[in-house]
Amino acid sequence: MTITESVTLMLALLYGASQLWWAGKRFGFIVALLSIAAALIIASSFTLLIGTACGAILLALLHWWQPARVEGQVRINQLRDGFQHLLLFALLIVAVQYTINTVMLKAGMTPWLARPNVVDAFLPIAGGIEIKGITAGIWDQNHPAAAVMLAIVLLTGLICKRAFCGWACPIGLLGEKLYQLRKRFIKEELLPPRWLDWPLRMIKYLLLAAFLYLIMFGMPSMAIPSYINSSYHQIADVKMALFFLQPSLIALCCFALIFIIITWRRQGFCRYLCPYGAVLGLLSFLSPLKIRRNSEHCLIEAKGMKCDKCTRACPANIIVHTKATVHSDECQACMRCVAACPKKEALGFGLSRTHTMSARSVMLIVVAALFVLPLVSYLAGYWDSQTPELIRMQLLQMADRIGH
Ligand code: SF4
Ligand code: SF4
């Protein structure tokens, strides 16, 4: 695990632990700290130790600068935005580190920055093939983090719907920024008619079906060992990066279309195109946690008033104010509807109308999934790529000629 990954991981874990403290869960806080200490002892990693020290210093500075934010006293939307921006910032640093490492390897030099393994999270198809391989007893050592991160994201869908999309996804956040930029110049909400919206939403499920077909039928189990030992798979991350950095004409047209969709409609990419959104949407039907409206407290039934603030706040255009429970596959558990509701007890995210969770708890689930599980897989020896640097250097020289 590189220093950037270690700092991000330990900062997130310490932040999660501090949230338990500020929420008054002292027992949970002590368990979290003891778990972090145990992980440090088991790992016996100098990098992880440095990461913990840096994480603690950063958290202290963050608390000094924005105490309310660290103590979780801020509003739901501020908490979610802050968390998303921190994740995006960490990913940008990872991207810089990865670029420096790859450019130096390509130039035939020994890199002074190690390759961050978390970049393998951007290889979902490789991750899917690896998970299939694991079920057949084949463990890939080139990009283990791809399988780990894919499994983690799927797990979040089972537990808390599309909270990964609403609380963590960097692409979703960038899409939101582009959409807001467009709204500064063109104020109108350019929504497609309902009859068109549904077929457009199905595109992401078709893309998911294509990916699943590739993983399930395009790669028989017998072929997995030769695939994971192939040159292509060993530098799959570089091939993915080149796909974006040296796009073909078709890829450029696709990027332009995605750009138009993202700026035209809020969460357009998540709603219409993202295969991750599709699989999480399907898994979300199994999640016990849902947005639930309590009609005993809702202003509509309790006071006979007109109110649709929750519906108007929803970026996914879900009609919330007439439903008892939101089952929609588009719900990202972002809790904007809860934040907008003027009656505290009327709307919540939880197991039932009376057992709802705070935004801080949702964030803690996402932190636990995205950071505790990678730490566990690192301790189990299944996180760092075992591809030798020399092999990567040699393969990088002929990356353009390496195909499937
Ligand atoms: S229903 Fe609420 S939690 Fe779900 S996407 Fe809409 S605003 Fe977010
Ligand atoms: S915003 Fe709250 S009070 Fe208003 S309709 Fe929605 S749940 Fe009811």
Coordinates of C-alpha atoms and ligand atoms in Angstrom, one line a residue:
M1 CA 0.0 0.0 0.0
T2 CA 1.5 3.4 -1.0
I3 CA 1.8 6.4 1.2
T4 CA -1.1 8.2 -0.5
E5 CA -3.4 5.2 0.0
S6 CA -2.3 4.8 3.6
V7 CA -2.9 8.5 4.4
T8 CA -6.4 8.4 2.8
L9 CA -7.3 5.1 4.4
M10 CA -6.2 6.0 7.9
L11 CA -7.7 9.5 7.6
A12 CA -11.0 8.0 6.6
L13 CA -10.9 5.4 9.4
L14 CA -9.9 8.0 12.0
Y15 CA -12.6 10.3 10.8
G16 CA -15.1 7.4 11.0
A17 CA -13.9 6.7 14.6
S18 CA -14.2 10.3 15.5
Q19 CA -17.7 10.4 14.2
L20 CA -18.6 7.6 16.7
W21 CA -17.0 9.7 19.5
W22 CA -19.0 12.8 18.5
A23 CA -22.2 10.8 18.2
G24 CA -21.7 9.7 21.8
K25 CA -21.0 6.1 20.9
R26 CA -18.0 5.8 23.2
F27 CA -17.9 2.0 23.1
G28 CA -17.9 2.0 19.3
F29 CA -15.2 4.6 19.3
I30 CA -12.9 2.5 21.6
V31 CA -13.6 -0.6 19.5
A32 CA -12.7 1.3 16.3
L33 CA -9.5 2.7 17.8
L34 CA -8.5 -0.8 19.1
S35 CA -9.2 -2.3 15.7
I36 CA -7.0 0.3 14.0
A37 CA -4.2 -0.4 16.5
A38 CA -4.6 -4.2 15.9
A39 CA -4.4 -3.6 12.2
L40 CA -1.2 -1.6 12.6
I41 CA 0.3 -4.3 14.7
I42 CA -0.7 -7.1 12.2
A43 CA 0.4 -5.1 9.2
S44 CA 3.7 -4.0 10.8
S45 CA 4.0 -1.6 7.9
F46 CA 6.0 1.6 8.2
T47 CA 3.9 3.2 5.4
L48 CA 0.7 2.5 7.3
L49 CA 2.1 3.9 10.5
I50 CA 3.1 7.1 8.7
G51 CA -0.3 7.1 7.1
T52 CA -1.9 6.9 10.6
A53 CA 0.3 9.8 11.9
C54 CA -0.5 12.0 8.8
G55 CA -4.2 11.0 9.0
A56 CA -4.3 12.1 12.7
I57 CA -2.6 15.4 12.0
L58 CA -4.9 16.1 9.1
L59 CA -8.0 15.3 11.1
A60 CA -6.8 17.6 13.9
L61 CA -6.2 20.4 11.4
L62 CA -9.6 19.7 9.9
H63 CA -11.2 19.9 13.3
W64 CA -9.4 23.2 14.1
W65 CA -10.5 24.6 10.7
Q66 CA -14.1 23.2 10.6
P67 CA -15.0 21.8 14.0
A68 CA -18.7 21.5 13.2
R69 CA -18.0 19.5 10.0
V70 CA -15.7 17.0 11.8
E71 CA -18.1 16.7 14.7
G72 CA -20.9 15.9 12.3
Q73 CA -23.1 18.8 13.5
V74 CA -23.5 20.2 10.0
R75 CA -26.5 19.7 7.9
I76 CA -27.0 16.5 5.8
N77 CA -26.2 18.1 2.5
Q78 CA -23.0 19.7 3.9
L79 CA -21.9 16.4 5.4
R80 CA -22.4 14.5 2.1
D81 CA -20.8 17.2 0.0
G82 CA -17.8 17.4 2.3
F83 CA -17.3 13.7 2.3
Q84 CA -17.6 13.5 -1.5
H85 CA -15.2 16.4 -2.0
L86 CA -12.6 14.8 0.3
L87 CA -12.9 11.5 -1.6
L88 CA -12.5 13.3 -5.0
F89 CA -9.5 15.2 -3.7
A90 CA -7.9 11.9 -2.5
L91 CA -8.6 10.4 -5.9
L92 CA -7.0 13.3 -7.7
I93 CA -3.8 12.9 -5.7
V94 CA -3.9 9.1 -6.5
A95 CA -4.3 10.0 -10.2
V96 CA -1.2 12.3 -10.0
Q97 CA 0.8 9.6 -8.3
Y98 CA -0.3 7.0 -10.8
T99 CA 0.6 9.2 -13.7
I100 CA 4.1 10.0 -12.4
N101 CA 4.7 6.3 -11.8
T102 CA 3.5 5.2 -15.2
V103 CA 5.3 8.0 -17.1
M104 CA 8.6 7.2 -15.4
L105 CA 8.2 3.5 -16.1
K106 CA 7.4 4.3 -19.7
A107 CA 10.6 6.3 -19.9
G108 CA 12.6 3.3 -18.6
M109 CA 13.3 5.0 -15.2
T110 CA 12.8 3.6 -11.7
P111 CA 9.8 5.5 -10.4
W112 CA 10.3 7.4 -7.1
L113 CA 6.5 7.1 -6.5
A114 CA 5.0 3.6 -6.2
R115 CA 1.9 2.6 -8.2
P116 CA -1.3 3.1 -6.1
N117 CA -3.2 -0.1 -6.2
V118 CA -6.5 1.6 -5.7
V119 CA -6.5 2.6 -9.4
D120 CA -7.6 -1.0 -10.1
A121 CA -11.0 0.0 -8.8
F122 CA -11.5 1.5 -12.2
L123 CA -11.3 -2.0 -13.8
P124 CA -14.7 -3.3 -13.1
I125 CA -14.7 -5.9 -15.9
A126 CA -11.3 -7.3 -14.8
G127 CA -12.8 -7.3 -11.2
G128 CA -15.8 -9.2 -12.4
I129 CA -13.6 -11.8 -14.2
E130 CA -11.4 -12.1 -11.1
I131 CA -14.4 -12.7 -8.9
K132 CA -15.5 -15.4 -11.3
G133 CA -12.0 -16.8 -11.1
I134 CA -12.1 -16.7 -7.3
T135 CA -15.3 -18.8 -7.3
A136 CA -13.3 -21.4 -9.3
G137 CA -10.3 -21.2 -6.9
I138 CA -8.2 -18.9 -9.2
W139 CA -6.7 -15.8 -7.5
D140 CA -5.4 -13.0 -9.7
Q141 CA -2.2 -11.4 -8.3
N142 CA -2.0 -8.6 -10.9
H143 CA -4.9 -6.5 -10.0
P144 CA -6.4 -7.9 -6.7
A145 CA -7.8 -4.5 -5.7
A146 CA -10.1 -4.7 -8.8
A147 CA -12.0 -7.7 -7.4
V148 CA -12.0 -6.3 -3.8
M149 CA -13.4 -2.9 -4.8
L150 CA -16.0 -4.3 -7.1
A151 CA -17.2 -6.6 -4.3
I152 CA -17.2 -3.7 -1.9
V153 CA -19.3 -1.5 -4.2
L154 CA -21.8 -4.3 -4.7
L155 CA -22.0 -4.9 -1.0
T156 CA -22.9 -1.3 -0.4
G157 CA -25.8 -1.8 -2.8
L158 CA -27.1 -4.7 -0.8
I159 CA -26.8 -2.8 2.5
C160 CA -27.8 0.8 1.8
K161 CA -29.1 1.1 -1.8
R162 CA -27.2 3.3 -4.1
A163 CA -25.4 5.2 -1.3
F164 CA -22.2 4.6 -3.1
C165 CA -23.6 6.8 -6.0
G166 CA -25.0 9.4 -3.6
W167 CA -22.1 9.6 -1.2
A168 CA -18.9 8.5 -2.8
C169 CA -18.9 8.3 -6.6
P170 CA -16.4 10.9 -8.0
I171 CA -18.1 10.7 -11.5
G172 CA -21.4 11.6 -9.9
L173 CA -19.9 14.6 -8.2
L174 CA -18.2 15.8 -11.4
G175 CA -21.5 15.4 -13.2
E176 CA -23.2 17.5 -10.6
K177 CA -20.6 20.2 -11.0
L178 CA -21.0 20.2 -14.8
Y179 CA -24.8 20.3 -14.5
Q180 CA -24.6 23.3 -12.1
L181 CA -22.3 25.0 -14.5
R182 CA -24.8 24.5 -17.4
K183 CA -27.6 25.9 -15.1
R184 CA -25.7 29.1 -14.7
F185 CA -26.0 29.8 -18.4
I186 CA -29.2 27.9 -19.3
K187 CA -31.7 28.1 -16.5
E188 CA -34.3 25.8 -17.9
E189 CA -34.7 22.2 -16.6
L190 CA -34.4 20.2 -19.8
L191 CA -36.2 17.0 -18.7
P192 CA -37.2 14.5 -21.4
P193 CA -40.9 13.5 -21.6
R194 CA -41.8 10.6 -19.3
W195 CA -42.4 8.3 -22.3
L196 CA -38.8 8.8 -23.3
D197 CA -37.3 8.8 -19.8
W198 CA -38.0 5.2 -19.1
P199 CA -36.4 3.7 -22.3
L200 CA -33.4 6.0 -21.7
R201 CA -33.1 4.6 -18.2
M202 CA -33.0 1.1 -19.6
I203 CA -29.8 1.9 -21.6
K204 CA -27.7 1.4 -18.4
Y205 CA -29.3 -2.0 -17.9
L206 CA -28.5 -3.0 -21.5
L207 CA -24.8 -1.9 -20.9
L208 CA -24.8 -3.9 -17.6
A209 CA -26.2 -7.0 -19.5
A210 CA -23.4 -6.6 -22.1
F211 CA -20.8 -6.5 -19.4
L212 CA -22.3 -9.5 -17.5
Y213 CA -22.5 -11.4 -20.8
L214 CA -18.8 -10.7 -21.3
I215 CA -17.9 -11.9 -17.8
M216 CA -20.2 -14.9 -17.6
F217 CA -20.1 -16.2 -21.2
G218 CA -17.3 -14.4 -23.0
M219 CA -14.7 -15.8 -20.6
P220 CA -15.1 -19.4 -19.7
S221 CA -13.6 -20.4 -16.3
M222 CA -11.0 -22.5 -18.1
A223 CA -9.7 -19.5 -20.0
I224 CA -9.3 -17.3 -16.9
P225 CA -5.8 -18.4 -15.9
S226 CA -4.4 -17.7 -19.4
Y227 CA -6.2 -14.3 -19.4
I228 CA -4.9 -13.2 -16.0
N229 CA -1.4 -14.1 -17.0
S230 CA -1.7 -12.3 -20.4
S231 CA 0.2 -9.1 -21.1
Y232 CA -3.0 -7.3 -21.7
H233 CA -4.3 -8.0 -18.2
Q234 CA -1.0 -7.2 -16.6
I235 CA -1.3 -3.7 -17.9
A236 CA -5.1 -3.5 -18.0
D237 CA -4.9 -0.3 -16.0
V238 CA -2.6 1.4 -18.6
K239 CA -4.8 0.2 -21.4
M240 CA -7.8 1.8 -19.6
A241 CA -5.9 5.0 -19.1
L242 CA -4.8 5.1 -22.8
F243 CA -8.5 4.6 -23.8
F244 CA -9.2 8.0 -22.2
L245 CA -6.0 9.7 -23.0
Q246 CA -5.7 8.6 -26.7
P247 CA -9.3 8.1 -27.6
S248 CA -10.4 6.8 -31.0
L249 CA -12.9 8.8 -33.0
I250 CA -15.8 6.5 -31.8
A251 CA -14.6 7.0 -28.2
L252 CA -14.5 10.8 -28.7
C253 CA -18.1 10.8 -30.0
C254 CA -19.1 8.7 -27.0
F255 CA -17.4 11.2 -24.6
A256 CA -19.1 14.1 -26.3
L257 CA -22.5 12.4 -26.0
I258 CA -21.8 11.7 -22.3
F259 CA -20.8 15.3 -21.8
I260 CA -24.1 16.5 -23.4
I261 CA -26.2 14.1 -21.3
I262 CA -24.4 15.1 -18.0
T263 CA -24.9 18.8 -18.6
W264 CA -28.4 18.5 -20.0
R265 CA -29.9 16.5 -17.2
R266 CA -29.1 16.3 -13.6
Q267 CA -27.4 12.9 -12.8
G268 CA -27.9 12.1 -16.5
F269 CA -24.9 9.7 -16.6
C270 CA -26.0 7.9 -13.4
R271 CA -29.6 7.7 -14.6
Y272 CA -29.1 6.6 -18.2
L273 CA -25.6 5.2 -18.8
C274 CA -23.7 4.0 -15.7
P275 CA -23.6 0.2 -15.5
Y276 CA -22.5 0.5 -11.8
G277 CA -25.7 2.5 -11.2
A278 CA -27.7 -0.3 -12.9
V279 CA -26.3 -3.1 -10.8
L280 CA -26.6 -1.1 -7.6
G281 CA -30.1 -0.1 -8.6
L282 CA -31.0 -3.8 -8.9
L283 CA -29.3 -4.7 -5.7
S284 CA -31.0 -1.8 -3.9
F285 CA -34.3 -3.7 -4.2
L286 CA -32.8 -6.2 -1.7
S287 CA -31.6 -3.5 0.7
P288 CA -33.6 -3.3 3.9
L289 CA -32.9 0.4 4.2
K290 CA -35.3 2.7 2.3
I291 CA -36.5 6.3 2.4
R292 CA -39.7 6.1 4.5
R293 CA -42.5 8.7 5.0
N294 CA -44.3 8.7 8.3
S295 CA -47.9 9.8 7.5
E296 CA -48.5 10.4 11.2
H297 CA -46.1 13.3 11.1
C298 CA -46.1 14.3 7.4
L299 CA -47.8 17.7 7.0
I300 CA -50.1 16.4 4.2
E301 CA -51.9 13.8 6.4
A302 CA -51.2 15.2 9.9
K303 CA -52.1 18.8 9.2
G304 CA -53.9 18.6 5.9
M305 CA -51.4 21.0 4.4
K306 CA -50.0 21.0 0.9
C307 CA -46.3 20.0 0.8
D308 CA -44.0 18.4 -1.7
K309 CA -40.6 19.8 -0.5
C310 CA -39.1 16.2 -0.4
T311 CA -40.2 15.6 -4.0
R312 CA -38.8 18.9 -5.2
A313 CA -35.5 18.3 -3.5
C314 CA -34.9 14.9 -5.1
P315 CA -32.3 15.0 -7.9
A316 CA -33.6 11.7 -9.2
N317 CA -37.1 13.1 -9.8
I318 CA -38.7 10.5 -7.5
I319 CA -42.2 11.4 -6.3
V320 CA -41.6 11.1 -2.5
H321 CA -44.5 13.0 -0.9
T322 CA -47.2 10.5 -2.0
K323 CA -45.3 7.3 -1.1
A324 CA -45.0 5.5 2.2
T325 CA -41.7 3.9 1.1
V326 CA -39.4 4.8 -1.8
H327 CA -38.5 1.6 -3.6
S328 CA -37.1 3.2 -6.8
D329 CA -33.9 1.9 -8.2
E330 CA -32.9 5.5 -8.9
C331 CA -32.8 6.4 -5.2
Q332 CA -29.2 7.2 -4.2
A333 CA -29.8 7.4 -0.4
C334 CA -28.5 11.0 -0.7
M335 CA -31.1 12.1 1.9
R336 CA -31.7 15.5 0.2
C337 CA -35.4 14.8 0.6
V338 CA -34.9 14.2 4.3
A339 CA -32.9 17.5 4.6
A340 CA -35.7 19.4 2.8
C341 CA -38.5 18.1 5.0
P342 CA -39.7 20.6 7.5
K343 CA -41.0 17.9 9.9
K344 CA -38.1 16.0 11.4
E345 CA -40.1 12.8 12.2
A346 CA -41.9 12.8 8.8
L347 CA -39.2 11.4 6.6
G348 CA -36.2 9.2 7.2
F349 CA -33.9 6.6 5.8
G350 CA -34.1 3.3 7.6
L351 CA -35.5 -0.1 8.3
S352 CA -39.0 1.2 9.2
R353 CA -40.9 4.4 9.6
T354 CA -39.9 4.5 13.3
H355 CA -36.3 3.2 12.9
T356 CA -34.5 5.7 10.8
M357 CA -30.8 6.6 10.6
S358 CA -28.9 9.8 10.7
A359 CA -26.9 11.0 7.8
R360 CA -23.8 10.4 9.9
S361 CA -24.7 6.7 10.2
V362 CA -25.2 6.4 6.4
M363 CA -21.8 8.0 5.9
L364 CA -20.2 5.6 8.5
I365 CA -21.6 2.6 6.6
V366 CA -20.0 4.0 3.4
V367 CA -16.7 4.7 5.2
A368 CA -16.7 1.2 6.7
A369 CA -17.4 -0.5 3.3
L370 CA -14.9 1.6 1.3
F371 CA -12.1 1.7 3.8
V372 CA -12.3 -1.1 6.4
L373 CA -12.7 -3.8 3.8
P374 CA -9.7 -2.7 1.7
L375 CA -7.6 -2.6 4.9
V376 CA -8.8 -6.2 5.8
S377 CA -7.9 -7.4 2.3
Y378 CA -4.5 -5.7 2.6
L379 CA -3.9 -7.4 5.9
A380 CA -4.9 -10.7 4.2
G381 CA -2.3 -10.1 1.5
Y382 CA -4.8 -9.5 -1.3
W383 CA -4.5 -5.9 -2.2
D384 CA -1.0 -5.1 -3.6
S385 CA -0.3 -6.0 -7.3
Q386 CA 2.4 -8.6 -7.5
T387 CA 3.3 -7.7 -11.1
P388 CA 7.0 -7.0 -11.0
E389 CA 8.0 -3.4 -11.9
L390 CA 10.4 -4.7 -14.5
I391 CA 7.6 -6.6 -16.3
R392 CA 5.4 -3.5 -16.2
M393 CA 8.2 -1.4 -17.6
Q394 CA 8.8 -3.8 -20.5
L395 CA 5.1 -4.1 -21.3
L396 CA 4.6 -0.4 -21.2
Q397 CA 7.2 0.0 -24.0
M398 CA 4.9 -2.0 -26.3
A399 CA 1.5 -1.0 -24.7
D400 CA 0.2 0.2 -28.1
R401 CA 0.7 -3.2 -29.7
I402 CA -0.8 -5.3 -26.8
G403 CA -4.4 -6.2 -27.5
H404 CA -7.0 -8.6 -26.0
Ligands
SF4_1 S1 -35.7 9.9 -2.7 FE1 -34.4 11.1 -1.3 S2 -32.6 9.8 -0.9 FE2 -33.6 9.0 -2.7 S3 -32.5 10.1 -4.4 FE3 -34.4 11.2 -4.0 S4 -33.7 12.8 -2.5 FE4 -32.1 11.2 -2.6
SF4_2 S1 -41.4 17.3 2.8 FE1 -41.9 16.1 4.7 S2 -43.8 17.0 5.4 FE2 -43.5 17.6 3.2 S3 -44.6 16.0 2.1 FE3 -42.4 15.4 2.2 S4 -42.4 14.1 4.0 FE4 -44.3 15.2 4.1

